[in-house]
Short mmCIF file of C-alpha atoms in Angstrom, two decimals:
data_model
loop_
_atom_site.label_atom_id
_atom_site.label_comp_id
_atom_site.label_asym_id
_atom_site.label_seq_id
_atom_site.Cartn_x
_atom_site.Cartn_y
_atom_site.Cartn_z
CA MET A 1007 -16.34 18.95 -5.70
CA LYS A 1008 -16.15 18.83 -9.47
CA GLU A 1009 -16.51 15.05 -9.78
CA LEU A 1010 -18.15 12.39 -7.63
CA SER A 1011 -14.97 10.30 -7.90
CA LEU A 1012 -13.29 12.93 -5.69
CA ASN A 1013 -16.04 12.48 -3.11
CA ILE A 1014 -15.33 8.74 -3.22
CA LEU A 1015 -11.66 9.45 -2.64
CA ASP A 1016 -12.40 11.75 0.29
CA ILE A 1017 -14.89 9.45 1.99
CA THR A 1018 -12.59 6.46 1.54
CA GLU A 1019 -9.63 8.37 3.03
CA ASN A 1020 -11.85 8.90 6.11
CA SER A 1021 -12.30 5.11 6.26
CA VAL A 1022 -8.54 4.58 6.14
CA LYS A 1023 -8.05 7.12 8.94
CA ALA A 1024 -10.69 5.21 10.95
CA GLY A 1025 -8.41 2.15 10.85
CA ALA A 1026 -10.35 0.16 8.25
CA THR A 1027 -8.59 -2.89 6.87
CA LEU A 1028 -11.32 -3.56 4.30
CA ILE A 1029 -13.17 -0.87 2.37
CA GLU A 1030 -15.91 -1.64 -0.15
CA ILE A 1031 -16.67 0.94 -2.82
CA LEU A 1032 -19.90 0.05 -4.56
CA LEU A 1033 -21.46 1.93 -7.48
CA ASP A 1034 -24.89 0.87 -8.71
CA GLU A 1035 -25.98 2.70 -11.81
CA ASP A 1036 -28.94 2.51 -14.13
CA GLU A 1037 -30.38 4.91 -16.72
CA ARG A 1038 -31.78 7.28 -14.09
CA THR A 1039 -29.79 6.89 -10.86
CA LEU A 1040 -26.32 6.39 -9.49
CA THR A 1041 -25.86 5.08 -5.97
CA ILE A 1042 -22.43 5.30 -4.37
CA THR A 1043 -21.79 3.32 -1.20
CA VAL A 1044 -18.60 3.25 0.83
CA LYS A 1045 -18.57 0.59 3.53
CA ASP A 1046 -15.72 -0.03 5.97
CA ASN A 1047 -14.71 -2.05 8.99
CA GLY A 1048 -13.04 0.87 10.72
CA CYS A 1049 -13.59 2.02 14.31
CA GLY A 1050 -17.02 3.49 13.49
CA MET A 1051 -18.67 6.54 14.99
CA THR A 1052 -20.70 7.21 18.09
CA GLU A 1053 -24.34 8.29 17.72
CA GLU A 1054 -23.33 11.86 18.51
CA THR A 1055 -20.64 11.83 15.82
CA VAL A 1056 -23.04 10.39 13.25
CA LYS A 1057 -25.50 13.20 13.97
CA ALA A 1058 -22.77 15.83 13.71
CA ALA A 1059 -20.97 14.40 10.65
CA THR A 1060 -23.21 16.15 8.12
CA ASP A 1061 -22.56 19.55 9.73
CA PRO A 1062 -19.85 21.40 7.79
CA PHE A 1063 -18.67 23.08 10.99
CA TYR A 1064 -17.91 19.74 12.64
CA THR A 1065 -14.65 17.88 12.15
CA THR A 1066 -12.47 15.51 14.12
CA ARG A 1067 -9.39 17.07 12.52
CA THR A 1068 -7.19 19.35 14.58
CA THR A 1069 -5.68 21.11 11.55
CA ARG A 1070 -8.84 22.95 10.57
CA LYS A 1071 -12.23 23.88 11.94
CA VAL A 1072 -14.49 22.60 9.15
CA GLY A 1073 -15.16 19.22 7.61
CA MET A 1074 -16.71 19.49 4.16
CA GLY A 1075 -16.45 15.97 2.70
CA ILE A 1076 -19.57 14.32 4.08
CA PRO A 1077 -21.72 17.48 4.07
CA LEU A 1078 -20.87 18.16 0.40
CA PHE A 1079 -21.56 14.56 -0.56
CA LYS A 1080 -24.95 14.72 1.16
CA MET A 1081 -25.79 18.11 -0.43
CA GLU A 1082 -24.75 16.95 -3.91
CA ALA A 1083 -27.02 13.91 -3.68
CA GLU A 1084 -29.99 15.78 -2.24
CA GLN A 1085 -29.79 18.66 -4.72
CA THR A 1086 -30.46 16.13 -7.51
CA GLY A 1087 -33.56 14.86 -5.73
CA GLY A 1088 -31.56 11.89 -4.45
CA SER A 1089 -30.88 10.69 -0.94
CA PHE A 1090 -28.10 10.20 1.60
CA SER A 1091 -27.57 7.86 4.52
CA LEU A 1092 -24.88 7.37 7.13
CA VAL A 1093 -24.96 4.38 9.43
CA SER A 1094 -22.15 3.56 11.85
CA LYS A 1095 -21.41 1.24 14.73
CA CYS A 1096 -18.52 2.25 17.00
CA LYS A 1097 -15.97 -0.34 18.08
CA GLU A 1098 -16.51 0.33 21.81
CA GLU A 1099 -20.20 -0.66 21.60
CA HIS A 1100 -19.84 -3.27 18.83
CA PRO A 1101 -16.44 -4.95 19.24
CA VAL A 1102 -17.10 -7.56 16.51
CA ASP A 1103 -19.41 -5.86 14.02
CA HIS A 1104 -18.27 -2.25 13.72
CA GLY A 1105 -17.71 0.18 10.87
CA THR A 1106 -19.44 2.78 8.77
CA VAL A 1107 -21.64 2.72 5.67
CA ILE A 1108 -22.16 5.94 3.72
CA SER A 1109 -24.51 5.84 0.76
CA ALA A 1110 -25.75 8.52 -1.61
CA THR A 1111 -28.14 8.22 -4.53
CA PHE A 1112 -28.04 10.75 -7.34
CA ARG A 1113 -30.63 11.38 -10.02
CA LYS A 1114 -28.49 11.47 -13.12
CA ASP A 1115 -31.06 13.30 -15.23
CA HIS A 1116 -31.11 16.28 -12.85
CA ILE A 1117 -29.35 19.43 -14.00
CA ASP A 1118 -27.42 19.67 -10.71
CA CYS A 1119 -25.93 16.16 -10.94
CA ILE A 1120 -22.19 16.45 -11.26
CA PRO A 1121 -20.31 13.84 -13.35
CA LEU A 1122 -18.89 10.66 -11.87
CA GLY A 1123 -15.43 11.54 -13.13
CA ASP A 1124 -12.28 9.46 -13.17
CA VAL A 1125 -13.00 6.59 -10.80
CA VAL A 1126 -9.97 4.64 -12.00
CA SER A 1127 -7.58 7.40 -10.97
CA SER A 1128 -9.27 7.69 -7.58
CA LEU A 1129 -8.88 3.94 -7.01
CA LEU A 1130 -5.24 4.01 -8.10
CA THR A 1131 -4.56 6.88 -5.70
CA LEU A 1132 -6.11 4.91 -2.84
CA ILE A 1133 -4.23 1.70 -3.63
CA GLN A 1134 -0.92 3.53 -4.06
CA GLY A 1135 -1.34 5.47 -0.87
CA HIS A 1136 -2.63 2.59 1.24
CA PRO A 1137 -1.14 -0.65 -0.11
CA ASP A 1138 -1.87 -2.56 3.10
CA THR A 1139 -5.61 -1.77 3.04
CA ASP A 1140 -7.91 -4.07 1.09
CA PHE A 1141 -10.29 -2.41 -1.32
CA ARG A 1142 -13.25 -4.14 -2.97
CA PHE A 1143 -14.58 -2.12 -5.86
CA CYS A 1144 -17.66 -2.94 -7.91
CA HIS A 1145 -19.44 -0.70 -10.40
CA ASP A 1146 -22.63 -2.27 -11.72
CA LYS A 1147 -23.85 -0.25 -14.69
CA ASN A 1148 -27.08 -1.46 -16.27
CA GLY A 1149 -26.22 -5.06 -15.45
CA GLN A 1150 -22.59 -4.91 -16.59
CA THR A 1151 -19.85 -4.94 -13.96
CA VAL A 1152 -16.40 -3.49 -13.41
CA SER A 1153 -14.73 -4.93 -10.33
CA LEU A 1154 -11.45 -5.23 -8.48
CA ASP A 1155 -10.55 -6.91 -5.19
CA THR A 1156 -7.08 -6.05 -3.87
CA GLY A 1157 -7.32 -8.91 -1.36
CA GLU A 1158 -7.42 -11.35 -4.28
CA LEU A 1159 -4.54 -9.52 -5.95
CA ARG A 1160 -2.55 -9.67 -2.74
CA GLN A 1161 -2.98 -13.47 -2.56
CA THR A 1162 -1.92 -13.90 -6.18
CA LEU A 1163 1.07 -11.56 -5.96
CA SER A 1164 2.32 -12.91 -2.63
CA ASP A 1165 5.32 -10.74 -1.70
CA VAL A 1166 4.91 -8.12 -4.45
CA PRO A 1167 3.53 -4.88 -2.95
CA LEU A 1168 0.36 -3.49 -4.52
CA ASN A 1169 1.88 -0.04 -4.87
CA CYS A 1170 4.82 -1.06 -7.06
CA TYR A 1171 4.77 0.60 -10.46
CA GLU A 1172 4.11 -2.57 -12.50
CA VAL A 1173 1.12 -3.56 -10.34
CA ILE A 1174 -0.38 -0.07 -10.42
CA GLN A 1175 -0.01 0.00 -14.22
CA TRP A 1176 -1.64 -3.42 -14.49
CA ILE A 1177 -4.56 -2.32 -12.27
CA LYS A 1178 -5.01 0.83 -14.39
CA GLU A 1179 -5.09 -1.18 -17.63
CA TYR A 1180 -7.33 -3.86 -16.12
CA LEU A 1181 -9.95 -1.36 -14.89
CA SER A 1182 -9.75 0.77 -18.05
CA GLU A 1183 -10.31 -2.34 -20.19
CA GLN A 1184 -13.36 -3.31 -18.10
CA TYR A 1185 -14.76 0.23 -18.40
CA SER A 1186 -14.26 0.26 -22.16
CA LEU A 1187 -16.61 -2.75 -22.40
CA ILE A 1188 -19.50 -1.08 -20.50
CA SER A 1189 -19.35 2.50 -21.73
#
């Protein structure tokens, strides 16, 4: 992918498809590294699925025979000298504490590190497409933070849907303003 924000979008869409009602997107960035973590409370994966998930020729989709999202994310992290981890607990074995955590660390100073890209647009796409899912976003960059919690927004807005135009515009301006203060 051309930007890591597209990886975030892809991985988070997997969480939505897994039935997650809460998805945390955490970015931890300093001068040398960027760690991206996507954590959900979806149905989780079996041990066999976790082992197969990084294989590009494995997918749970019926519309195609390859699944490139997780393998590309892993490759992109490792080619920078970074790391990748995938931990999951399936609902059948862990009825209370289930879900998936995918984390990748990138060395930003490596020539093969692709740019983070437009995280705000990726978040807006997720919120617009899945207004009933709660997203917690936090980007900590050198001790400064950009954050958004749609659960808190939902409580404040009451009956106003998160995907209405005015709310999406407000979220865009809110996140863009926060990013302008840490750039």
